[in-house]
Tab-separated table of C-alpha atoms in Angstrom:
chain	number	residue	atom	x	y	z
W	1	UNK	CA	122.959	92.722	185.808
W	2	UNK	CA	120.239	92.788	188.844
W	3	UNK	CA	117.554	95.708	188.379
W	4	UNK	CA	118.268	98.918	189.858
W	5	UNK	CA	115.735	101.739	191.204
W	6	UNK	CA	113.944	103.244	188.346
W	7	UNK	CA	113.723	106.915	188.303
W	8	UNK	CA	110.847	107.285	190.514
W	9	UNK	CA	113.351	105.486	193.293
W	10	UNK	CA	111.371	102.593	193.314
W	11	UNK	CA	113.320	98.941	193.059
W	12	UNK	CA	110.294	97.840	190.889
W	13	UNK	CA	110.569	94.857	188.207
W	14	UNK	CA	107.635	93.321	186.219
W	15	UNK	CA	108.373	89.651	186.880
W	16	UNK	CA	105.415	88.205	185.213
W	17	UNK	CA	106.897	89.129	181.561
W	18	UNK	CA	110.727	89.070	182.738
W	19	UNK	CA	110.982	86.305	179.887
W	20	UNK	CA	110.057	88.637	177.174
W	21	UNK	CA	111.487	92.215	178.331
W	22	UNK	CA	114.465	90.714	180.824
W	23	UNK	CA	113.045	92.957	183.516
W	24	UNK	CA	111.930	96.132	181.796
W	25	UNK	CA	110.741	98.969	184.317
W	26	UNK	CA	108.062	101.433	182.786
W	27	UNK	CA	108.424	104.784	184.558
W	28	UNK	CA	105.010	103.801	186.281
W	29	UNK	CA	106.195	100.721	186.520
W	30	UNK	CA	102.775	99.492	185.688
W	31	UNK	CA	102.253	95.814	184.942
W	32	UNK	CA	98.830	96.114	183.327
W	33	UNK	CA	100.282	98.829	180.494
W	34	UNK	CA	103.197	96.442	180.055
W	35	UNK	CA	100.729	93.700	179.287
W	36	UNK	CA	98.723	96.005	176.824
W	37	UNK	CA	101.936	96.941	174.624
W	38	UNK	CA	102.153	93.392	174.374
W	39	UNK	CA	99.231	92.347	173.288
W	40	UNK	CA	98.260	95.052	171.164
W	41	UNK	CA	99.245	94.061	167.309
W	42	UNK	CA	101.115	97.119	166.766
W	43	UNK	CA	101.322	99.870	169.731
W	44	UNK	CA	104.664	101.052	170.490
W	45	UNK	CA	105.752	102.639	174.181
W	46	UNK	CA	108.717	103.976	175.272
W	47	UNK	CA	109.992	102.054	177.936
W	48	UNK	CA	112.945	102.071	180.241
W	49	UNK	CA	115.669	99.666	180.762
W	50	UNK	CA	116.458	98.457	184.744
W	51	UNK	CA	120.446	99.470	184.517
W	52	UNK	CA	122.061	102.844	183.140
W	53	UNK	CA	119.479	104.855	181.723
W	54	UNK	CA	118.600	104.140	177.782
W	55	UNK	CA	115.524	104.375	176.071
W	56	UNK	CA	113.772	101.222	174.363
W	57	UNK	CA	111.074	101.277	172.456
W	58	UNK	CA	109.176	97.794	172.373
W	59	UNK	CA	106.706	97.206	170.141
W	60	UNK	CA	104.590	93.958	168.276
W	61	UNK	CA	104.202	94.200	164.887
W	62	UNK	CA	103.090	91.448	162.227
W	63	UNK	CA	105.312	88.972	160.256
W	64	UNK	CA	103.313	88.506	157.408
W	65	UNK	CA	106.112	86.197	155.339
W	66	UNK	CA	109.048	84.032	156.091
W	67	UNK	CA	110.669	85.365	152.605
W	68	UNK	CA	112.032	81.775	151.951
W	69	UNK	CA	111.262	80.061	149.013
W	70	UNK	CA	110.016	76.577	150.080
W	71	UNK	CA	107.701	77.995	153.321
W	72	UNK	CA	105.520	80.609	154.210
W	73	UNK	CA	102.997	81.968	156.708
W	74	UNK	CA	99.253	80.277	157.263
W	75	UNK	CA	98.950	83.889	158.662
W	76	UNK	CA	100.816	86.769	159.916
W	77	UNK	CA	102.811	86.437	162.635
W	78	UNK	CA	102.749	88.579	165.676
W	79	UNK	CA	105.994	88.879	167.094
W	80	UNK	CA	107.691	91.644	169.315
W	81	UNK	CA	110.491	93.673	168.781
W	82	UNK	CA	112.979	95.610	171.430
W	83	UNK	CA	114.901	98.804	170.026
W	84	UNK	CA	117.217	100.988	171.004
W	85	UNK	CA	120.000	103.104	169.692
W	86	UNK	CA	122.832	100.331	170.252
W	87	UNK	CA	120.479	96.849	169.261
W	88	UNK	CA	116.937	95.524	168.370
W	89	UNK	CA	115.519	91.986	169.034
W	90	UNK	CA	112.804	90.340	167.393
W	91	UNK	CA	110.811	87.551	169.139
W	92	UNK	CA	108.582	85.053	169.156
W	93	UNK	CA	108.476	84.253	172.693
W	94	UNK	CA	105.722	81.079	171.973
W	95	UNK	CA	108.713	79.301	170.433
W	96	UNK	CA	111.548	80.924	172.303
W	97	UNK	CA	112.772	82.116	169.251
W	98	UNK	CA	114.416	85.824	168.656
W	99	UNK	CA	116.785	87.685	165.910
W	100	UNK	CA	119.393	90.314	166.538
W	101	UNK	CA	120.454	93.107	164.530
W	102	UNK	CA	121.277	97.212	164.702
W	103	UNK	CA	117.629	97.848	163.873
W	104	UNK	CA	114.593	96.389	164.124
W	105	UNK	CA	114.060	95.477	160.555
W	106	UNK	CA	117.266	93.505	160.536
W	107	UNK	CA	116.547	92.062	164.106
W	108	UNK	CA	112.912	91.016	162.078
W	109	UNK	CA	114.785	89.194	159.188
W	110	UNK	CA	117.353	87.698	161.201
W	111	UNK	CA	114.018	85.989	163.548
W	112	UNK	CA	112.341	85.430	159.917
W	113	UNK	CA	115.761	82.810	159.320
W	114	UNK	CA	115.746	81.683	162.772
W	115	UNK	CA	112.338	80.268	162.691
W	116	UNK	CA	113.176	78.905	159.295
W	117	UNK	CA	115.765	76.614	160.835
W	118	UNK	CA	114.099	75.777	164.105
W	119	UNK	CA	110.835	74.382	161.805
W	120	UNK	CA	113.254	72.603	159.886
W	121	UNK	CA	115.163	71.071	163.065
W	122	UNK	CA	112.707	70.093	164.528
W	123	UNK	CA	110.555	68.779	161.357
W	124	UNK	CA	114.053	66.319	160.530
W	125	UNK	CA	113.808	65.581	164.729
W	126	UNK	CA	111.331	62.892	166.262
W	127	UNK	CA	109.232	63.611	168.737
W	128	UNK	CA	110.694	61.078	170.929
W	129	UNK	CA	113.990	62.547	170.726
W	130	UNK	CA	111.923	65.843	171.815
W	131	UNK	CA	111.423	67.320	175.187
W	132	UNK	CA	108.356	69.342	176.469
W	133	UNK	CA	109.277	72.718	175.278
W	134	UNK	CA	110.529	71.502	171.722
W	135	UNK	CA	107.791	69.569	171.443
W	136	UNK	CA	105.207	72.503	172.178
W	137	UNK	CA	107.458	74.812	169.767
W	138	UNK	CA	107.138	71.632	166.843
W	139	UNK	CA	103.476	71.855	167.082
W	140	UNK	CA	103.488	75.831	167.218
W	141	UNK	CA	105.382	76.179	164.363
W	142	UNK	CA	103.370	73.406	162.252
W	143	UNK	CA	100.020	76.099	162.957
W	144	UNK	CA	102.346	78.916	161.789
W	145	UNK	CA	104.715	77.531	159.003
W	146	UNK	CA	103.483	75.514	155.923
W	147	UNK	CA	105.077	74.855	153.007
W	148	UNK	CA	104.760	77.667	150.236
W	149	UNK	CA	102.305	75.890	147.549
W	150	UNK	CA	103.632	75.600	143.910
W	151	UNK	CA	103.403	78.016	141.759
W	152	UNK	CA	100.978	76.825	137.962
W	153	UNK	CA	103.689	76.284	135.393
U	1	UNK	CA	130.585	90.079	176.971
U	2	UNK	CA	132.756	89.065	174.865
U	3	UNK	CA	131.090	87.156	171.407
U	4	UNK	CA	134.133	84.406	172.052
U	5	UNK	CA	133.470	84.246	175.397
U	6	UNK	CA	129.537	83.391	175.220
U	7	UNK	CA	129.829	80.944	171.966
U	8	UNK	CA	132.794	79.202	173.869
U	9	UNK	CA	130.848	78.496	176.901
U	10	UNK	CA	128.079	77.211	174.727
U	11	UNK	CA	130.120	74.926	172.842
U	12	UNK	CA	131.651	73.449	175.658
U	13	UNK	CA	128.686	73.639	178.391
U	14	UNK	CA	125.826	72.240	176.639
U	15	UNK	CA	124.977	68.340	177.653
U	16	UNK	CA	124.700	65.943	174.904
U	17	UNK	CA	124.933	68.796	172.401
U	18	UNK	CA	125.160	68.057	168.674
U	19	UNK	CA	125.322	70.663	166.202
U	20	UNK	CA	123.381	69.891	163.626
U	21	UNK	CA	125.765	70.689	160.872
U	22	UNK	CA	129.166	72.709	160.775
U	23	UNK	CA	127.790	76.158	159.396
U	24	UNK	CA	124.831	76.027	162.076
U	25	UNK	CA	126.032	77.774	165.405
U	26	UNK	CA	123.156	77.272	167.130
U	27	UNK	CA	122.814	74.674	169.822
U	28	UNK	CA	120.973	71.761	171.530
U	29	UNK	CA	121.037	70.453	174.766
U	30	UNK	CA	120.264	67.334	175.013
U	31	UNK	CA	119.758	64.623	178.282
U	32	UNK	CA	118.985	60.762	178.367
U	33	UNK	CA	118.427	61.262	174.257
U	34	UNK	CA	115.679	64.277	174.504
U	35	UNK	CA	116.562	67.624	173.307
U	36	UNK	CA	115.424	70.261	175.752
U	37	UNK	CA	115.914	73.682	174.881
U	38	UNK	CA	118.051	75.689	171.975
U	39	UNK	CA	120.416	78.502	172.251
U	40	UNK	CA	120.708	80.668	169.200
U	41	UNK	CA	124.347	81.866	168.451
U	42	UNK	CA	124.183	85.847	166.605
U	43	UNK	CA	125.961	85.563	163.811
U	44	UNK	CA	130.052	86.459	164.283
U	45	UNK	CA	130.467	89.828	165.232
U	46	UNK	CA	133.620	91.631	166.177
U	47	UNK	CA	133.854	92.923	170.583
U	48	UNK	CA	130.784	92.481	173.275
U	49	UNK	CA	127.608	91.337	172.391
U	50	UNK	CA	124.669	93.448	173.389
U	51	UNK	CA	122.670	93.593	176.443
U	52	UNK	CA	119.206	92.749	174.719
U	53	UNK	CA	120.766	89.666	172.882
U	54	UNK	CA	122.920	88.611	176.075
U	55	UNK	CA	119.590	88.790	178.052
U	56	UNK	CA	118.109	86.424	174.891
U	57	UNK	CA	120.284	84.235	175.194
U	58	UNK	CA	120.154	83.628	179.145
U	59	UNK	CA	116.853	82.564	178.725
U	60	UNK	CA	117.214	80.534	176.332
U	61	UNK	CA	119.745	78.848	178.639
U	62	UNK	CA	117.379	78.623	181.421
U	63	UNK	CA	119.734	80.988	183.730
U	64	UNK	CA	119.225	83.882	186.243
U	65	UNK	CA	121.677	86.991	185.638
U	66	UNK	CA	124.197	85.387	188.141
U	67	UNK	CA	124.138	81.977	186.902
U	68	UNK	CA	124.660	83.165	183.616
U	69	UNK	CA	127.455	84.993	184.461
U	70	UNK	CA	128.953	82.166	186.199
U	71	UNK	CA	128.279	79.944	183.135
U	72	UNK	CA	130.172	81.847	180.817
U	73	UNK	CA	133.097	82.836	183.048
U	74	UNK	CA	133.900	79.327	183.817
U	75	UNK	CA	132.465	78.927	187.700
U	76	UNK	CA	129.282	77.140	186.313
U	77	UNK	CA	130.378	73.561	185.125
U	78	UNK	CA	128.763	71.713	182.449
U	79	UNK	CA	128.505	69.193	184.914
U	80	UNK	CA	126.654	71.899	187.106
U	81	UNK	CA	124.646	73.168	184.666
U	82	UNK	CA	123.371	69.578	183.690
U	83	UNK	CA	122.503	69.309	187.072
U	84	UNK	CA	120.619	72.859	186.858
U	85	UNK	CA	118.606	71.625	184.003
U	86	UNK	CA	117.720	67.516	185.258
U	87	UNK	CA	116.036	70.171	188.603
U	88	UNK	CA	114.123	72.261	185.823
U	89	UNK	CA	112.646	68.776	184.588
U	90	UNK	CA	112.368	67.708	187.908
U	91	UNK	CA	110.074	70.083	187.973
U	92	UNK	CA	108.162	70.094	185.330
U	93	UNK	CA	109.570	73.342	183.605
U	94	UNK	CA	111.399	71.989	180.694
């Protein structure tokens, strides 16, 4: 599972984001484009896997709705999605939180439930019983998720 | 990997871990009371899982490639990994 020599020969990872791409290799291996498809709300690049050769196309895009009845989004969501021809994941790498599926749509709803649960987990959790990271994700997801207001009768 | 083979591991390597209820195959691990990180479970699907949701899942876990292979092929101990994680807190990292 260690990197291997992109094409260009070199043995070149991009450490700083090896959280959110698992050590990706762009064929320039450049860290400063990497950083740019990241931030950027929706630019897509095709990237490189380290390993046998398959293309993967990660992109951010916006979550604009949790599609649950009870909560919702105080705004949309920018979250990042991996694709190839075999499997997509959809992140949120603030909350360590990601959603798998054949295609990046599914991989998007599957993340939409998964941060469903998490904000309810951790809303029915203390924050004594929390540690540092579940703690940080709590107050992440309390900016992000609120409770969908009732609808006038 | 095998699906089995990754969901096992969690099960049975994750200190203190409760499961919050029976349909929810996601995980906690917990030390001295605090919850520290969650692994998310894919829902059940048949053969290997996928690199990009393997990879997900090992950081989640708090493991490097080799550790995470160790972890679900039975070298890493839960005993081990408990140790792995008290070192991350140690320093300051969960």
């Amino acid at each position: 599972m260690s990197p291997k020599p992109n094409k260009n020969g070199g043995a070149k990872t991009a450490p700083a984001f090896s959280l959110l791409t698992g050590g990706i290799v762009t064929p320039a291996s450049s860290g400063a484009s990497l950083f740019a498809a990241w931030h950027s709300e929706i630019v897509s690049s095709t990237i490189f896997q380290a390993g046998p050769a398959q293309a993967t196309r990660t992109y951010s895009t916006s979550m604009v709705d949790l599609g649950d009845e009870h909560l919702t989004l105080r705004t949309p969501l920018s979250v990042v999605v991996e694709a190839d021809d075999e499997e997509a994941v959809a992140s949120w790498p603030e909350i360590e939180a990601f959603g798998s599926g054949s295609t990046g749509a599914e991989a998007l709803n599957d993340l939409k439930d998964e941060i469903i649960r998490l904000y309810r987990d951790l809303e029915a959790t203390p924050d004594v019983e929390l540690g540092r990271l579940p703690l940080r994700w709590k107050r992440a997801l309390r900016l992000a998720v609120a409770p969908r207001p009732e609808r006038a009768q | 990997m095998k699906y089995g083979e990754v969901k096992r591991a969690v099960e049975h390597k994750m200190p203190g871990d409760v499961a919050r209820c029976t349909k929810e195959s996601n995980r906690w691990a917990e030390l001295d009371g605090r919850r520290l990180l969650r692994v998310t479970m894919p829902k059940r699907h048949p053969g290997d899982l996928k690199r990009k949701t393997l990879n997900s899942i090992r950081q989640q876990l708090k493991l490097d490639h080799e550790q995470f292979g160790d972890f679900v092929h039975c070298r890493l101990s839960l005993t081990e990994y408990e140790t792995h994680l008290r070192t991350l807190v140690a320093a300051g990292r969960l």
